[in-house]
mmCIF file of N, CA and C in Angstrom:
data_model
loop_
_atom_site.group_PDB
_atom_site.id
_atom_site.type_symbol
_atom_site.label_atom_id
_atom_site.label_comp_id
_atom_site.label_asym_id
_atom_site.label_seq_id
_atom_site.Cartn_x
_atom_site.Cartn_y
_atom_site.Cartn_z
ATOM 1 N N MET A 1 -4.848 20.164 -8.971
ATOM 2 C CA MET A 1 -5.794 19.326 -8.226
ATOM 3 C C MET A 1 -5.600 17.866 -8.603
ATOM 4 N N THR A 2 -5.640 16.994 -7.627
ATOM 5 C CA THR A 2 -5.496 15.562 -7.848
ATOM 6 C C THR A 2 -6.801 14.993 -8.385
ATOM 7 N N ALA A 3 -6.696 14.212 -9.460
ATOM 8 C CA ALA A 3 -7.886 13.661 -10.094
ATOM 9 C C ALA A 3 -8.236 12.260 -9.593
ATOM 10 N N PHE A 4 -7.222 11.495 -9.167
ATOM 11 C CA PHE A 4 -7.448 10.100 -8.781
ATOM 12 C C PHE A 4 -6.814 9.808 -7.427
ATOM 13 N N GLN A 5 -7.526 9.022 -6.622
ATOM 14 C CA GLN A 5 -6.991 8.574 -5.341
ATOM 15 C C GLN A 5 -7.239 7.077 -5.220
ATOM 16 N N TYR A 6 -6.229 6.367 -4.755
ATOM 17 C CA TYR A 6 -6.302 4.921 -4.555
ATOM 18 C C TYR A 6 -5.992 4.639 -3.083
ATOM 19 N N ALA A 7 -6.772 3.796 -2.456
ATOM 20 C CA ALA A 7 -6.511 3.372 -1.084
ATOM 21 C C ALA A 7 -6.252 1.869 -1.120
ATOM 22 N N ALA A 8 -4.972 1.499 -1.101
ATOM 23 C CA ALA A 8 -4.570 0.096 -1.181
ATOM 24 C C ALA A 8 -4.353 -0.453 0.228
ATOM 25 N N LYS A 9 -5.089 -1.476 0.582
ATOM 26 C CA LYS A 9 -4.979 -2.120 1.889
ATOM 27 C C LYS A 9 -3.627 -2.799 2.030
ATOM 28 N N PHE A 10 -3.049 -2.767 3.229
ATOM 29 C CA PHE A 10 -1.848 -3.549 3.496
ATOM 30 C C PHE A 10 -1.962 -4.242 4.842
ATOM 31 N N VAL A 11 -1.294 -5.386 4.947
ATOM 32 C CA VAL A 11 -1.142 -6.150 6.179
ATOM 33 C C VAL A 11 0.300 -6.643 6.169
ATOM 34 N N CYS A 12 1.078 -6.264 7.192
ATOM 35 C CA CYS A 12 2.504 -6.583 7.212
ATOM 36 C C CYS A 12 2.940 -7.073 8.582
ATOM 37 N N GLY A 13 3.597 -8.225 8.605
ATOM 38 C CA GLY A 13 4.210 -8.706 9.832
ATOM 39 C C GLY A 13 3.505 -9.890 10.455
ATOM 40 N N LYS A 14 3.884 -10.133 11.697
ATOM 41 C CA LYS A 14 3.362 -11.265 12.461
ATOM 42 C C LYS A 14 2.558 -10.726 13.641
ATOM 43 N N PRO A 15 1.267 -11.071 13.704
ATOM 44 C CA PRO A 15 0.443 -10.542 14.798
ATOM 45 C C PRO A 15 0.811 -11.194 16.131
ATOM 46 N N SER A 16 0.648 -10.394 17.189
ATOM 47 C CA SER A 16 0.886 -10.930 18.524
ATOM 48 C C SER A 16 -0.417 -11.103 19.285
ATOM 49 N N ALA A 17 -1.519 -10.669 18.687
ATOM 50 C CA ALA A 17 -2.831 -10.769 19.329
ATOM 51 C C ALA A 17 -3.780 -11.560 18.428
ATOM 52 N N ASP A 18 -5.025 -11.661 18.835
ATOM 53 C CA ASP A 18 -6.018 -12.430 18.095
ATOM 54 C C ASP A 18 -6.714 -11.629 17.000
ATOM 55 N N GLU A 19 -6.087 -10.594 16.472
ATOM 56 C CA GLU A 19 -6.759 -9.751 15.487
ATOM 57 C C GLU A 19 -6.868 -10.393 14.102
ATOM 58 N N VAL A 20 -5.937 -11.257 13.739
ATOM 59 C CA VAL A 20 -6.004 -12.046 12.503
ATOM 60 C C VAL A 20 -5.442 -13.427 12.808
ATOM 61 N N ALA A 21 -5.559 -14.341 11.858
ATOM 62 C CA ALA A 21 -5.053 -15.695 12.065
ATOM 63 C C ALA A 21 -3.541 -15.679 12.270
ATOM 64 N N PRO A 22 -3.011 -16.601 13.088
ATOM 65 C CA PRO A 22 -1.561 -16.673 13.289
ATOM 66 C C PRO A 22 -0.841 -16.913 11.960
ATOM 67 N N GLY A 23 0.321 -16.323 11.809
ATOM 68 C CA GLY A 23 1.115 -16.460 10.593
ATOM 69 C C GLY A 23 1.918 -15.202 10.357
ATOM 70 N N VAL A 24 2.467 -15.086 9.161
ATOM 71 C CA VAL A 24 3.221 -13.903 8.767
ATOM 72 C C VAL A 24 2.586 -13.365 7.492
ATOM 73 N N TYR A 25 2.300 -12.060 7.473
ATOM 74 C CA TYR A 25 1.571 -11.423 6.380
ATOM 75 C C TYR A 25 2.473 -10.460 5.616
ATOM 76 N N PHE A 26 2.310 -10.460 4.300
ATOM 77 C CA PHE A 26 3.099 -9.610 3.424
ATOM 78 C C PHE A 26 2.183 -8.931 2.411
ATOM 79 N N THR A 27 2.509 -7.695 2.045
ATOM 80 C CA THR A 27 1.788 -6.957 1.015
ATOM 81 C C THR A 27 2.806 -6.340 0.070
ATOM 82 N N ALA A 28 2.505 -6.390 -1.215
ATOM 83 C CA ALA A 28 3.288 -5.692 -2.233
ATOM 84 C C ALA A 28 2.285 -4.955 -3.121
ATOM 85 N N ILE A 29 2.396 -3.635 -3.173
ATOM 86 C CA ILE A 29 1.492 -2.817 -3.980
ATOM 87 C C ILE A 29 2.258 -2.378 -5.217
ATOM 88 N N ASN A 30 1.797 -2.807 -6.387
ATOM 89 C CA ASN A 30 2.447 -2.479 -7.651
ATOM 90 C C ASN A 30 1.743 -1.294 -8.288
ATOM 91 N N VAL A 31 2.524 -0.303 -8.724
ATOM 92 C CA VAL A 31 1.993 0.901 -9.352
ATOM 93 C C VAL A 31 2.618 1.015 -10.739
ATOM 94 N N HIS A 32 1.768 1.144 -11.752
ATOM 95 C CA HIS A 32 2.216 1.206 -13.150
ATOM 96 C C HIS A 32 1.665 2.453 -13.824
ATOM 97 N N ASN A 33 2.516 3.130 -14.578
ATOM 98 C CA ASN A 33 2.112 4.288 -15.376
ATOM 99 C C ASN A 33 1.806 3.807 -16.793
ATOM 100 N N PRO A 34 0.536 3.710 -17.184
ATOM 101 C CA PRO A 34 0.195 3.185 -18.504
ATOM 102 C C PRO A 34 0.259 4.228 -19.629
ATOM 103 N N THR A 35 0.706 5.433 -19.314
ATOM 104 C CA THR A 35 0.684 6.504 -20.310
ATOM 105 C C THR A 35 2.028 6.663 -21.005
ATOM 106 N N GLU A 36 2.058 7.561 -21.960
ATOM 107 C CA GLU A 36 3.267 7.863 -22.725
ATOM 108 C C GLU A 36 4.016 9.073 -22.173
ATOM 109 N N ARG A 37 3.661 9.519 -20.966
ATOM 110 C CA ARG A 37 4.351 10.663 -20.366
ATOM 111 C C ARG A 37 4.766 10.330 -18.941
ATOM 112 N N ASP A 38 5.723 11.083 -18.436
ATOM 113 C CA ASP A 38 6.145 10.910 -17.044
ATOM 114 C C ASP A 38 5.029 11.363 -16.116
ATOM 115 N N VAL A 39 4.970 10.752 -14.951
ATOM 116 C CA VAL A 39 3.959 11.136 -13.971
ATOM 117 C C VAL A 39 4.614 11.259 -12.593
ATOM 118 N N VAL A 40 4.230 12.286 -11.876
ATOM 119 C CA VAL A 40 4.618 12.452 -10.474
ATOM 120 C C VAL A 40 3.352 12.220 -9.658
ATOM 121 N N PHE A 41 3.458 11.361 -8.668
ATOM 122 C CA PHE A 41 2.315 11.119 -7.788
ATOM 123 C C PHE A 41 2.802 11.181 -6.358
ATOM 124 N N ARG A 42 1.865 11.164 -5.425
ATOM 125 C CA ARG A 42 2.251 11.182 -4.020
ATOM 126 C C ARG A 42 1.574 10.045 -3.290
ATOM 127 N N LYS A 43 2.199 9.638 -2.184
ATOM 128 C CA LYS A 43 1.680 8.516 -1.400
ATOM 129 C C LYS A 43 1.876 8.796 0.078
ATOM 130 N N LYS A 44 1.004 8.222 0.885
ATOM 131 C CA LYS A 44 1.136 8.308 2.338
ATOM 132 C C LYS A 44 0.688 6.985 2.928
ATOM 133 N N VAL A 45 1.020 6.780 4.205
ATOM 134 C CA VAL A 45 0.663 5.561 4.916
ATOM 135 C C VAL A 45 -0.283 5.930 6.060
ATOM 136 N N ALA A 46 -1.451 5.302 6.069
ATOM 137 C CA ALA A 46 -2.426 5.507 7.135
ATOM 138 C C ALA A 46 -2.554 4.193 7.913
ATOM 139 N N ILE A 47 -2.144 4.218 9.165
ATOM 140 C CA ILE A 47 -2.199 3.019 10.009
ATOM 141 C C ILE A 47 -3.611 2.878 10.581
ATOM 142 N N ALA A 48 -4.143 1.660 10.525
ATOM 143 C CA ALA A 48 -5.453 1.376 11.122
ATOM 144 C C ALA A 48 -5.246 1.084 12.604
ATOM 145 N N GLY A 49 -5.871 1.867 13.448
ATOM 146 C CA GLY A 49 -5.759 1.653 14.889
ATOM 147 C C GLY A 49 -6.536 0.411 15.316
ATOM 148 N N ARG A 50 -6.031 -0.225 16.337
ATOM 149 C CA ARG A 50 -6.692 -1.424 16.864
ATOM 150 C C ARG A 50 -7.866 -1.049 17.752
ATOM 151 N N ARG A 51 -8.827 -1.951 17.792
ATOM 152 C CA ARG A 51 -10.006 -1.809 18.659
ATOM 153 C C ARG A 51 -10.702 -0.464 18.468
ATOM 154 N N GLU A 52 -10.915 -0.110 17.222
ATOM 155 C CA GLU A 52 -11.637 1.102 16.815
ATOM 156 C C GLU A 52 -10.962 2.395 17.244
ATOM 157 N N GLN A 53 -9.676 2.330 17.503
ATOM 158 C CA GLN A 53 -8.912 3.534 17.816
ATOM 159 C C GLN A 53 -8.358 4.122 16.516
ATOM 160 N N LEU A 54 -8.188 5.429 16.488
ATOM 161 C CA LEU A 54 -7.633 6.083 15.317
ATOM 162 C C LEU A 54 -6.136 5.822 15.250
ATOM 163 N N GLY A 55 -5.651 5.558 14.036
ATOM 164 C CA GLY A 55 -4.223 5.323 13.846
ATOM 165 C C GLY A 55 -3.532 6.541 13.268
ATOM 166 N N PRO A 56 -2.206 6.597 13.364
ATOM 167 C CA PRO A 56 -1.456 7.733 12.834
ATOM 168 C C PRO A 56 -1.373 7.699 11.307
ATOM 169 N N VAL A 57 -1.129 8.861 10.714
ATOM 170 C CA VAL A 57 -1.020 9.014 9.259
ATOM 171 C C VAL A 57 0.292 9.731 8.953
ATOM 172 N N SER A 58 1.040 9.229 7.980
ATOM 173 C CA SER A 58 2.304 9.848 7.609
ATOM 174 C C SER A 58 2.075 11.095 6.764
ATOM 175 N N GLU A 59 3.131 11.818 6.532
ATOM 176 C CA GLU A 59 3.117 12.898 5.551
ATOM 177 C C GLU A 59 3.095 12.261 4.159
ATOM 178 N N TYR A 60 2.800 13.056 3.137
ATOM 179 C CA TYR A 60 2.878 12.567 1.759
ATOM 180 C C TYR A 60 4.332 12.494 1.314
ATOM 181 N N PHE A 61 4.639 11.518 0.453
ATOM 182 C CA PHE A 61 5.955 11.357 -0.154
ATOM 183 C C PHE A 61 5.766 11.328 -1.663
ATOM 184 N N ASP A 62 6.567 12.095 -2.389
ATOM 185 C CA ASP A 62 6.474 12.124 -3.841
ATOM 186 C C ASP A 62 7.174 10.923 -4.457
ATOM 187 N N ALA A 63 6.652 10.504 -5.600
ATOM 188 C CA ALA A 63 7.258 9.430 -6.384
ATOM 189 C C ALA A 63 7.092 9.791 -7.855
ATOM 190 N N ARG A 64 7.910 9.191 -8.702
ATOM 191 C CA ARG A 64 7.877 9.499 -10.131
ATOM 192 C C ARG A 64 7.984 8.196 -10.924
ATOM 193 N N LEU A 65 7.214 8.138 -12.000
ATOM 194 C CA LEU A 65 7.300 7.024 -12.938
ATOM 195 C C LEU A 65 7.410 7.578 -14.353
ATOM 196 N N GLY A 66 8.312 7.018 -15.132
ATOM 197 C CA GLY A 66 8.391 7.340 -16.547
ATOM 198 C C GLY A 66 7.307 6.597 -17.300
ATOM 199 N N ARG A 67 7.221 6.830 -18.590
ATOM 200 C CA ARG A 67 6.187 6.166 -19.389
ATOM 201 C C ARG A 67 6.363 4.652 -19.330
ATOM 202 N N ASP A 68 5.273 3.993 -19.062
ATOM 203 C CA ASP A 68 5.189 2.533 -18.979
ATOM 204 C C ASP A 68 6.063 1.916 -17.883
ATOM 205 N N GLN A 69 6.543 2.719 -16.944
ATOM 206 C CA GLN A 69 7.335 2.176 -15.843
ATOM 207 C C GLN A 69 6.431 1.752 -14.688
ATOM 208 N N ALA A 70 6.995 0.914 -13.815
ATOM 209 C CA ALA A 70 6.262 0.425 -12.646
ATOM 210 C C ALA A 70 7.199 0.415 -11.445
ATOM 211 N N LEU A 71 6.606 0.476 -10.266
ATOM 212 C CA LEU A 71 7.355 0.309 -9.022
ATOM 213 C C LEU A 71 6.507 -0.476 -8.042
ATOM 214 N N GLU A 72 7.171 -0.961 -7.000
ATOM 215 C CA GLU A 72 6.483 -1.738 -5.983
ATOM 216 C C GLU A 72 6.674 -1.078 -4.625
ATOM 217 N N ILE A 73 5.610 -1.039 -3.854
ATOM 218 C CA ILE A 73 5.645 -0.572 -2.473
ATOM 219 C C ILE A 73 5.391 -1.805 -1.610
ATOM 220 N N ASP A 74 6.422 -2.284 -0.918
ATOM 221 C CA ASP A 74 6.267 -3.508 -0.129
ATOM 222 C C ASP A 74 6.306 -3.192 1.364
ATOM 223 N N CYS A 75 6.266 -4.213 2.173
ATOM 224 C CA CYS A 75 6.204 -4.007 3.627
ATOM 225 C C CYS A 75 7.405 -3.229 4.147
ATOM 226 N N GLN A 76 8.578 -3.451 3.601
ATOM 227 C CA GLN A 76 9.755 -2.694 4.036
ATOM 228 C C GLN A 76 9.570 -1.208 3.738
ATOM 229 N N ASP A 77 9.059 -0.877 2.550
ATOM 230 C CA ASP A 77 8.804 0.530 2.204
ATOM 231 C C ASP A 77 7.741 1.135 3.122
ATOM 232 N N ILE A 78 6.695 0.374 3.371
ATOM 233 C CA ILE A 78 5.612 0.853 4.244
ATOM 234 C C ILE A 78 6.167 1.144 5.632
ATOM 235 N N ARG A 79 6.998 0.246 6.164
ATOM 236 C CA ARG A 79 7.585 0.447 7.497
ATOM 237 C C ARG A 79 8.464 1.698 7.545
ATOM 238 N N GLU A 80 9.181 1.971 6.458
ATOM 239 C CA GLU A 80 10.051 3.156 6.427
ATOM 240 C C GLU A 80 9.245 4.450 6.524
ATOM 241 N N HIS A 81 8.044 4.468 5.962
ATOM 242 C CA HIS A 81 7.220 5.675 5.941
ATOM 243 C C HIS A 81 6.161 5.706 7.047
ATOM 244 N N ALA A 82 5.885 4.564 7.653
ATOM 245 C CA ALA A 82 4.804 4.477 8.636
ATOM 246 C C ALA A 82 5.149 5.249 9.905
ATOM 247 N N PRO A 83 4.188 5.985 10.438
ATOM 248 C CA PRO A 83 4.411 6.684 11.704
ATOM 249 C C PRO A 83 4.159 5.763 12.897
ATOM 250 N N SER A 84 4.655 4.530 12.802
ATOM 251 C CA SER A 84 4.493 3.543 13.862
ATOM 252 C C SER A 84 5.645 2.549 13.765
ATOM 253 N N ARG A 85 6.121 2.084 14.874
ATOM 254 C CA ARG A 85 7.211 1.101 14.895
ATOM 255 C C ARG A 85 6.728 -0.254 15.397
ATOM 256 N N GLU A 86 5.432 -0.486 15.363
ATOM 257 C CA GLU A 86 4.904 -1.777 15.800
ATOM 258 C C GLU A 86 5.362 -2.875 14.844
ATOM 259 N N GLY A 87 5.449 -4.087 15.341
ATOM 260 C CA GLY A 87 5.881 -5.204 14.514
ATOM 261 C C GLY A 87 4.832 -5.676 13.533
ATOM 262 N N PHE A 88 3.570 -5.450 13.847
ATOM 263 C CA PHE A 88 2.477 -5.864 12.972
ATOM 264 C C PHE A 88 1.693 -4.618 12.591
ATOM 265 N N LEU A 89 1.594 -4.365 11.300
ATOM 266 C CA LEU A 89 0.918 -3.161 10.810
ATOM 267 C C LEU A 89 -0.196 -3.509 9.847
ATOM 268 N N LYS A 90 -1.305 -2.786 9.986
ATOM 269 C CA LYS A 90 -2.425 -2.870 9.044
ATOM 270 C C LYS A 90 -2.842 -1.443 8.726
ATOM 271 N N GLY A 91 -3.363 -1.242 7.533
ATOM 272 C CA GLY A 91 -3.830 0.089 7.165
ATOM 273 C C GLY A 91 -3.924 0.250 5.665
ATOM 274 N N PHE A 92 -3.632 1.462 5.193
ATOM 275 C CA PHE A 92 -3.756 1.782 3.776
ATOM 276 C C PHE A 92 -2.560 2.587 3.297
ATOM 277 N N VAL A 93 -2.104 2.283 2.091
ATOM 278 C CA VAL A 93 -1.226 3.185 1.360
ATOM 279 C C VAL A 93 -2.152 3.977 0.448
ATOM 280 N N VAL A 94 -2.160 5.294 0.609
ATOM 281 C CA VAL A 94 -3.022 6.168 -0.176
ATOM 282 C C VAL A 94 -2.163 6.824 -1.253
ATOM 283 N N ILE A 95 -2.575 6.652 -2.505
ATOM 284 C CA ILE A 95 -1.847 7.180 -3.656
ATOM 285 C C ILE A 95 -2.728 8.190 -4.352
ATOM 286 N N GLU A 96 -2.167 9.363 -4.656
ATOM 287 C CA GLU A 96 -2.907 10.396 -5.378
ATOM 288 C C GLU A 96 -2.132 10.786 -6.624
ATOM 289 N N SER A 97 -2.869 10.909 -7.743
ATOM 290 C CA SER A 97 -2.244 11.192 -9.032
ATOM 291 C C SER A 97 -3.168 12.029 -9.906
ATOM 292 N N ASP A 98 -2.564 12.769 -10.819
ATOM 293 C CA ASP A 98 -3.344 13.538 -11.794
ATOM 294 C C ASP A 98 -3.816 12.667 -12.955
ATOM 295 N N ILE A 99 -3.209 11.490 -13.128
ATOM 296 C CA ILE A 99 -3.633 10.576 -14.193
ATOM 297 C C ILE A 99 -4.004 9.229 -13.590
ATOM 298 N N ASP A 100 -4.777 8.468 -14.322
ATOM 299 C CA ASP A 100 -5.217 7.149 -13.885
ATOM 300 C C ASP A 100 -4.060 6.160 -13.978
ATOM 301 N N LEU A 101 -3.696 5.552 -12.871
ATOM 302 C CA LEU A 101 -2.611 4.584 -12.800
ATOM 303 C C LEU A 101 -3.171 3.181 -12.643
ATOM 304 N N ASP A 102 -2.341 2.194 -12.903
ATOM 305 C CA ASP A 102 -2.667 0.807 -12.581
ATOM 306 C C ASP A 102 -2.105 0.545 -11.187
ATOM 307 N N VAL A 103 -2.964 0.215 -10.232
ATOM 308 C CA VAL A 103 -2.534 -0.081 -8.862
ATOM 309 C C VAL A 103 -3.082 -1.456 -8.497
ATOM 310 N N VAL A 104 -2.174 -2.360 -8.123
ATOM 311 C CA VAL A 104 -2.554 -3.738 -7.825
ATOM 312 C C VAL A 104 -1.900 -4.154 -6.509
ATOM 313 N N GLY A 105 -2.688 -4.713 -5.604
ATOM 314 C CA GLY A 105 -2.171 -5.237 -4.348
ATOM 315 C C GLY A 105 -1.961 -6.738 -4.454
ATOM 316 N N VAL A 106 -0.804 -7.202 -3.994
ATOM 317 C CA VAL A 106 -0.497 -8.635 -3.950
ATOM 318 C C VAL A 106 -0.326 -8.992 -2.473
ATOM 319 N N TYR A 107 -1.141 -9.910 -2.000
ATOM 320 C CA TYR A 107 -1.185 -10.246 -0.578
ATOM 321 C C TYR A 107 -0.835 -11.715 -0.385
ATOM 322 N N THR A 108 0.141 -11.979 0.494
ATOM 323 C CA THR A 108 0.502 -13.355 0.809
ATOM 324 C C THR A 108 0.535 -13.532 2.320
ATOM 325 N N ALA A 109 0.315 -14.756 2.747
ATOM 326 C CA ALA A 109 0.398 -15.108 4.158
ATOM 327 C C ALA A 109 1.102 -16.453 4.264
ATOM 328 N N ALA A 110 2.001 -16.550 5.225
ATOM 329 C CA ALA A 110 2.746 -17.788 5.449
ATOM 330 C C ALA A 110 2.434 -18.316 6.840
ATOM 331 N N GLY A 111 2.494 -19.627 6.970
ATOM 332 C CA GLY A 111 2.338 -20.250 8.283
ATOM 333 C C GLY A 111 3.649 -20.185 9.046
ATOM 334 N N ASP A 112 3.670 -20.774 10.219
ATOM 335 C CA ASP A 112 4.880 -20.763 11.044
ATOM 336 C C ASP A 112 6.053 -21.477 10.384
ATOM 337 N N ASP A 113 5.758 -22.353 9.405
ATOM 338 C CA ASP A 113 6.830 -23.051 8.706
ATOM 339 C C ASP A 113 7.436 -22.203 7.589
ATOM 340 N N GLY A 114 6.908 -20.994 7.350
ATOM 341 C CA GLY A 114 7.437 -20.104 6.327
ATOM 342 C C GLY A 114 6.896 -20.333 4.932
ATOM 343 N N GLN A 115 6.075 -21.354 4.764
ATOM 344 C CA GLN A 115 5.520 -21.662 3.447
ATOM 345 C C GLN A 115 4.267 -20.821 3.188
ATOM 346 N N VAL A 116 4.112 -20.363 1.959
ATOM 347 C CA VAL A 116 2.949 -19.552 1.599
ATOM 348 C C VAL A 116 1.691 -20.395 1.738
ATOM 349 N N ARG A 117 0.695 -19.856 2.442
ATOM 350 C CA ARG A 117 -0.586 -20.531 2.654
ATOM 351 C C ARG A 117 -1.702 -19.857 1.875
ATOM 352 N N ALA A 118 -1.513 -18.565 1.587
ATOM 353 C CA ALA A 118 -2.560 -17.822 0.884
ATOM 354 C C ALA A 118 -1.923 -16.773 -0.007
ATOM 355 N N LEU A 119 -2.551 -16.568 -1.170
ATOM 356 C CA LEU A 119 -2.117 -15.550 -2.120
ATOM 357 C C LEU A 119 -3.357 -14.938 -2.738
ATOM 358 N N ASP A 120 -3.381 -13.606 -2.793
ATOM 359 C CA ASP A 120 -4.490 -12.909 -3.429
ATOM 360 C C ASP A 120 -3.925 -11.718 -4.183
ATOM 361 N N VAL A 121 -4.505 -11.426 -5.344
ATOM 362 C CA VAL A 121 -4.129 -10.272 -6.147
ATOM 363 C C VAL A 121 -5.394 -9.468 -6.385
ATOM 364 N N GLU A 122 -5.327 -8.144 -6.086
ATOM 365 C CA GLU A 122 -6.522 -7.311 -6.188
ATOM 366 C C GLU A 122 -6.192 -5.985 -6.857
ATOM 367 N N ARG A 123 -6.914 -5.654 -7.917
ATOM 368 C CA ARG A 123 -6.758 -4.354 -8.550
ATOM 369 C C ARG A 123 -7.459 -3.308 -7.665
ATOM 370 N N VAL A 124 -6.770 -2.206 -7.415
ATOM 371 C CA VAL A 124 -7.309 -1.137 -6.585
ATOM 372 C C VAL A 124 -7.917 -0.104 -7.535
ATOM 373 N N ARG A 125 -9.198 0.090 -7.407
ATOM 374 C CA ARG A 125 -9.922 1.038 -8.265
ATOM 375 C C ARG A 125 -9.729 2.464 -7.755
ATOM 376 N N PRO A 126 -9.624 3.415 -8.685
ATOM 377 C CA PRO A 126 -9.466 4.817 -8.247
ATOM 378 C C PRO A 126 -10.779 5.409 -7.779
ATOM 379 N N ARG A 127 -10.638 6.366 -6.911
ATOM 380 C CA ARG A 127 -11.761 7.142 -6.446
ATOM 381 C C ARG A 127 -11.559 8.535 -7.044
ATOM 382 N N GLY A 128 -12.517 9.033 -7.793
ATOM 383 C CA GLY A 128 -12.422 10.379 -8.362
ATOM 384 C C GLY A 128 -12.432 11.420 -7.270
ATOM 385 N N MET A 129 -11.661 12.450 -7.444
ATOM 386 C CA MET A 129 -11.565 13.480 -6.401
ATOM 387 C C MET A 129 -12.299 14.739 -6.834
#
């Protein structure tokens, strides 16, 4: 049974509609194993549908981290697993693990000139299952 679940928000790409401010959005979700043992966890991508419509959800994908190792899930990774080929994606990467992990979202947005206009870092708290 999975003990911890994390729902990390993502925003990736350039919007073509008025749903967010014009620009280019990037997300990088960092996952760290703070323990002294290897951990196998699983992740899936849940796309948020526009205008209150339900979005598609991917299958789970397994991942592994050794002790004190970390990995990053960025927009390219999200696109590879997402059950959508739209240019602009919003939704959640859902991570499930038997142990408590460090999960941090790094969010940046650039203007049309390509320069970073906004940066935010947010720790994603686990939800007990």
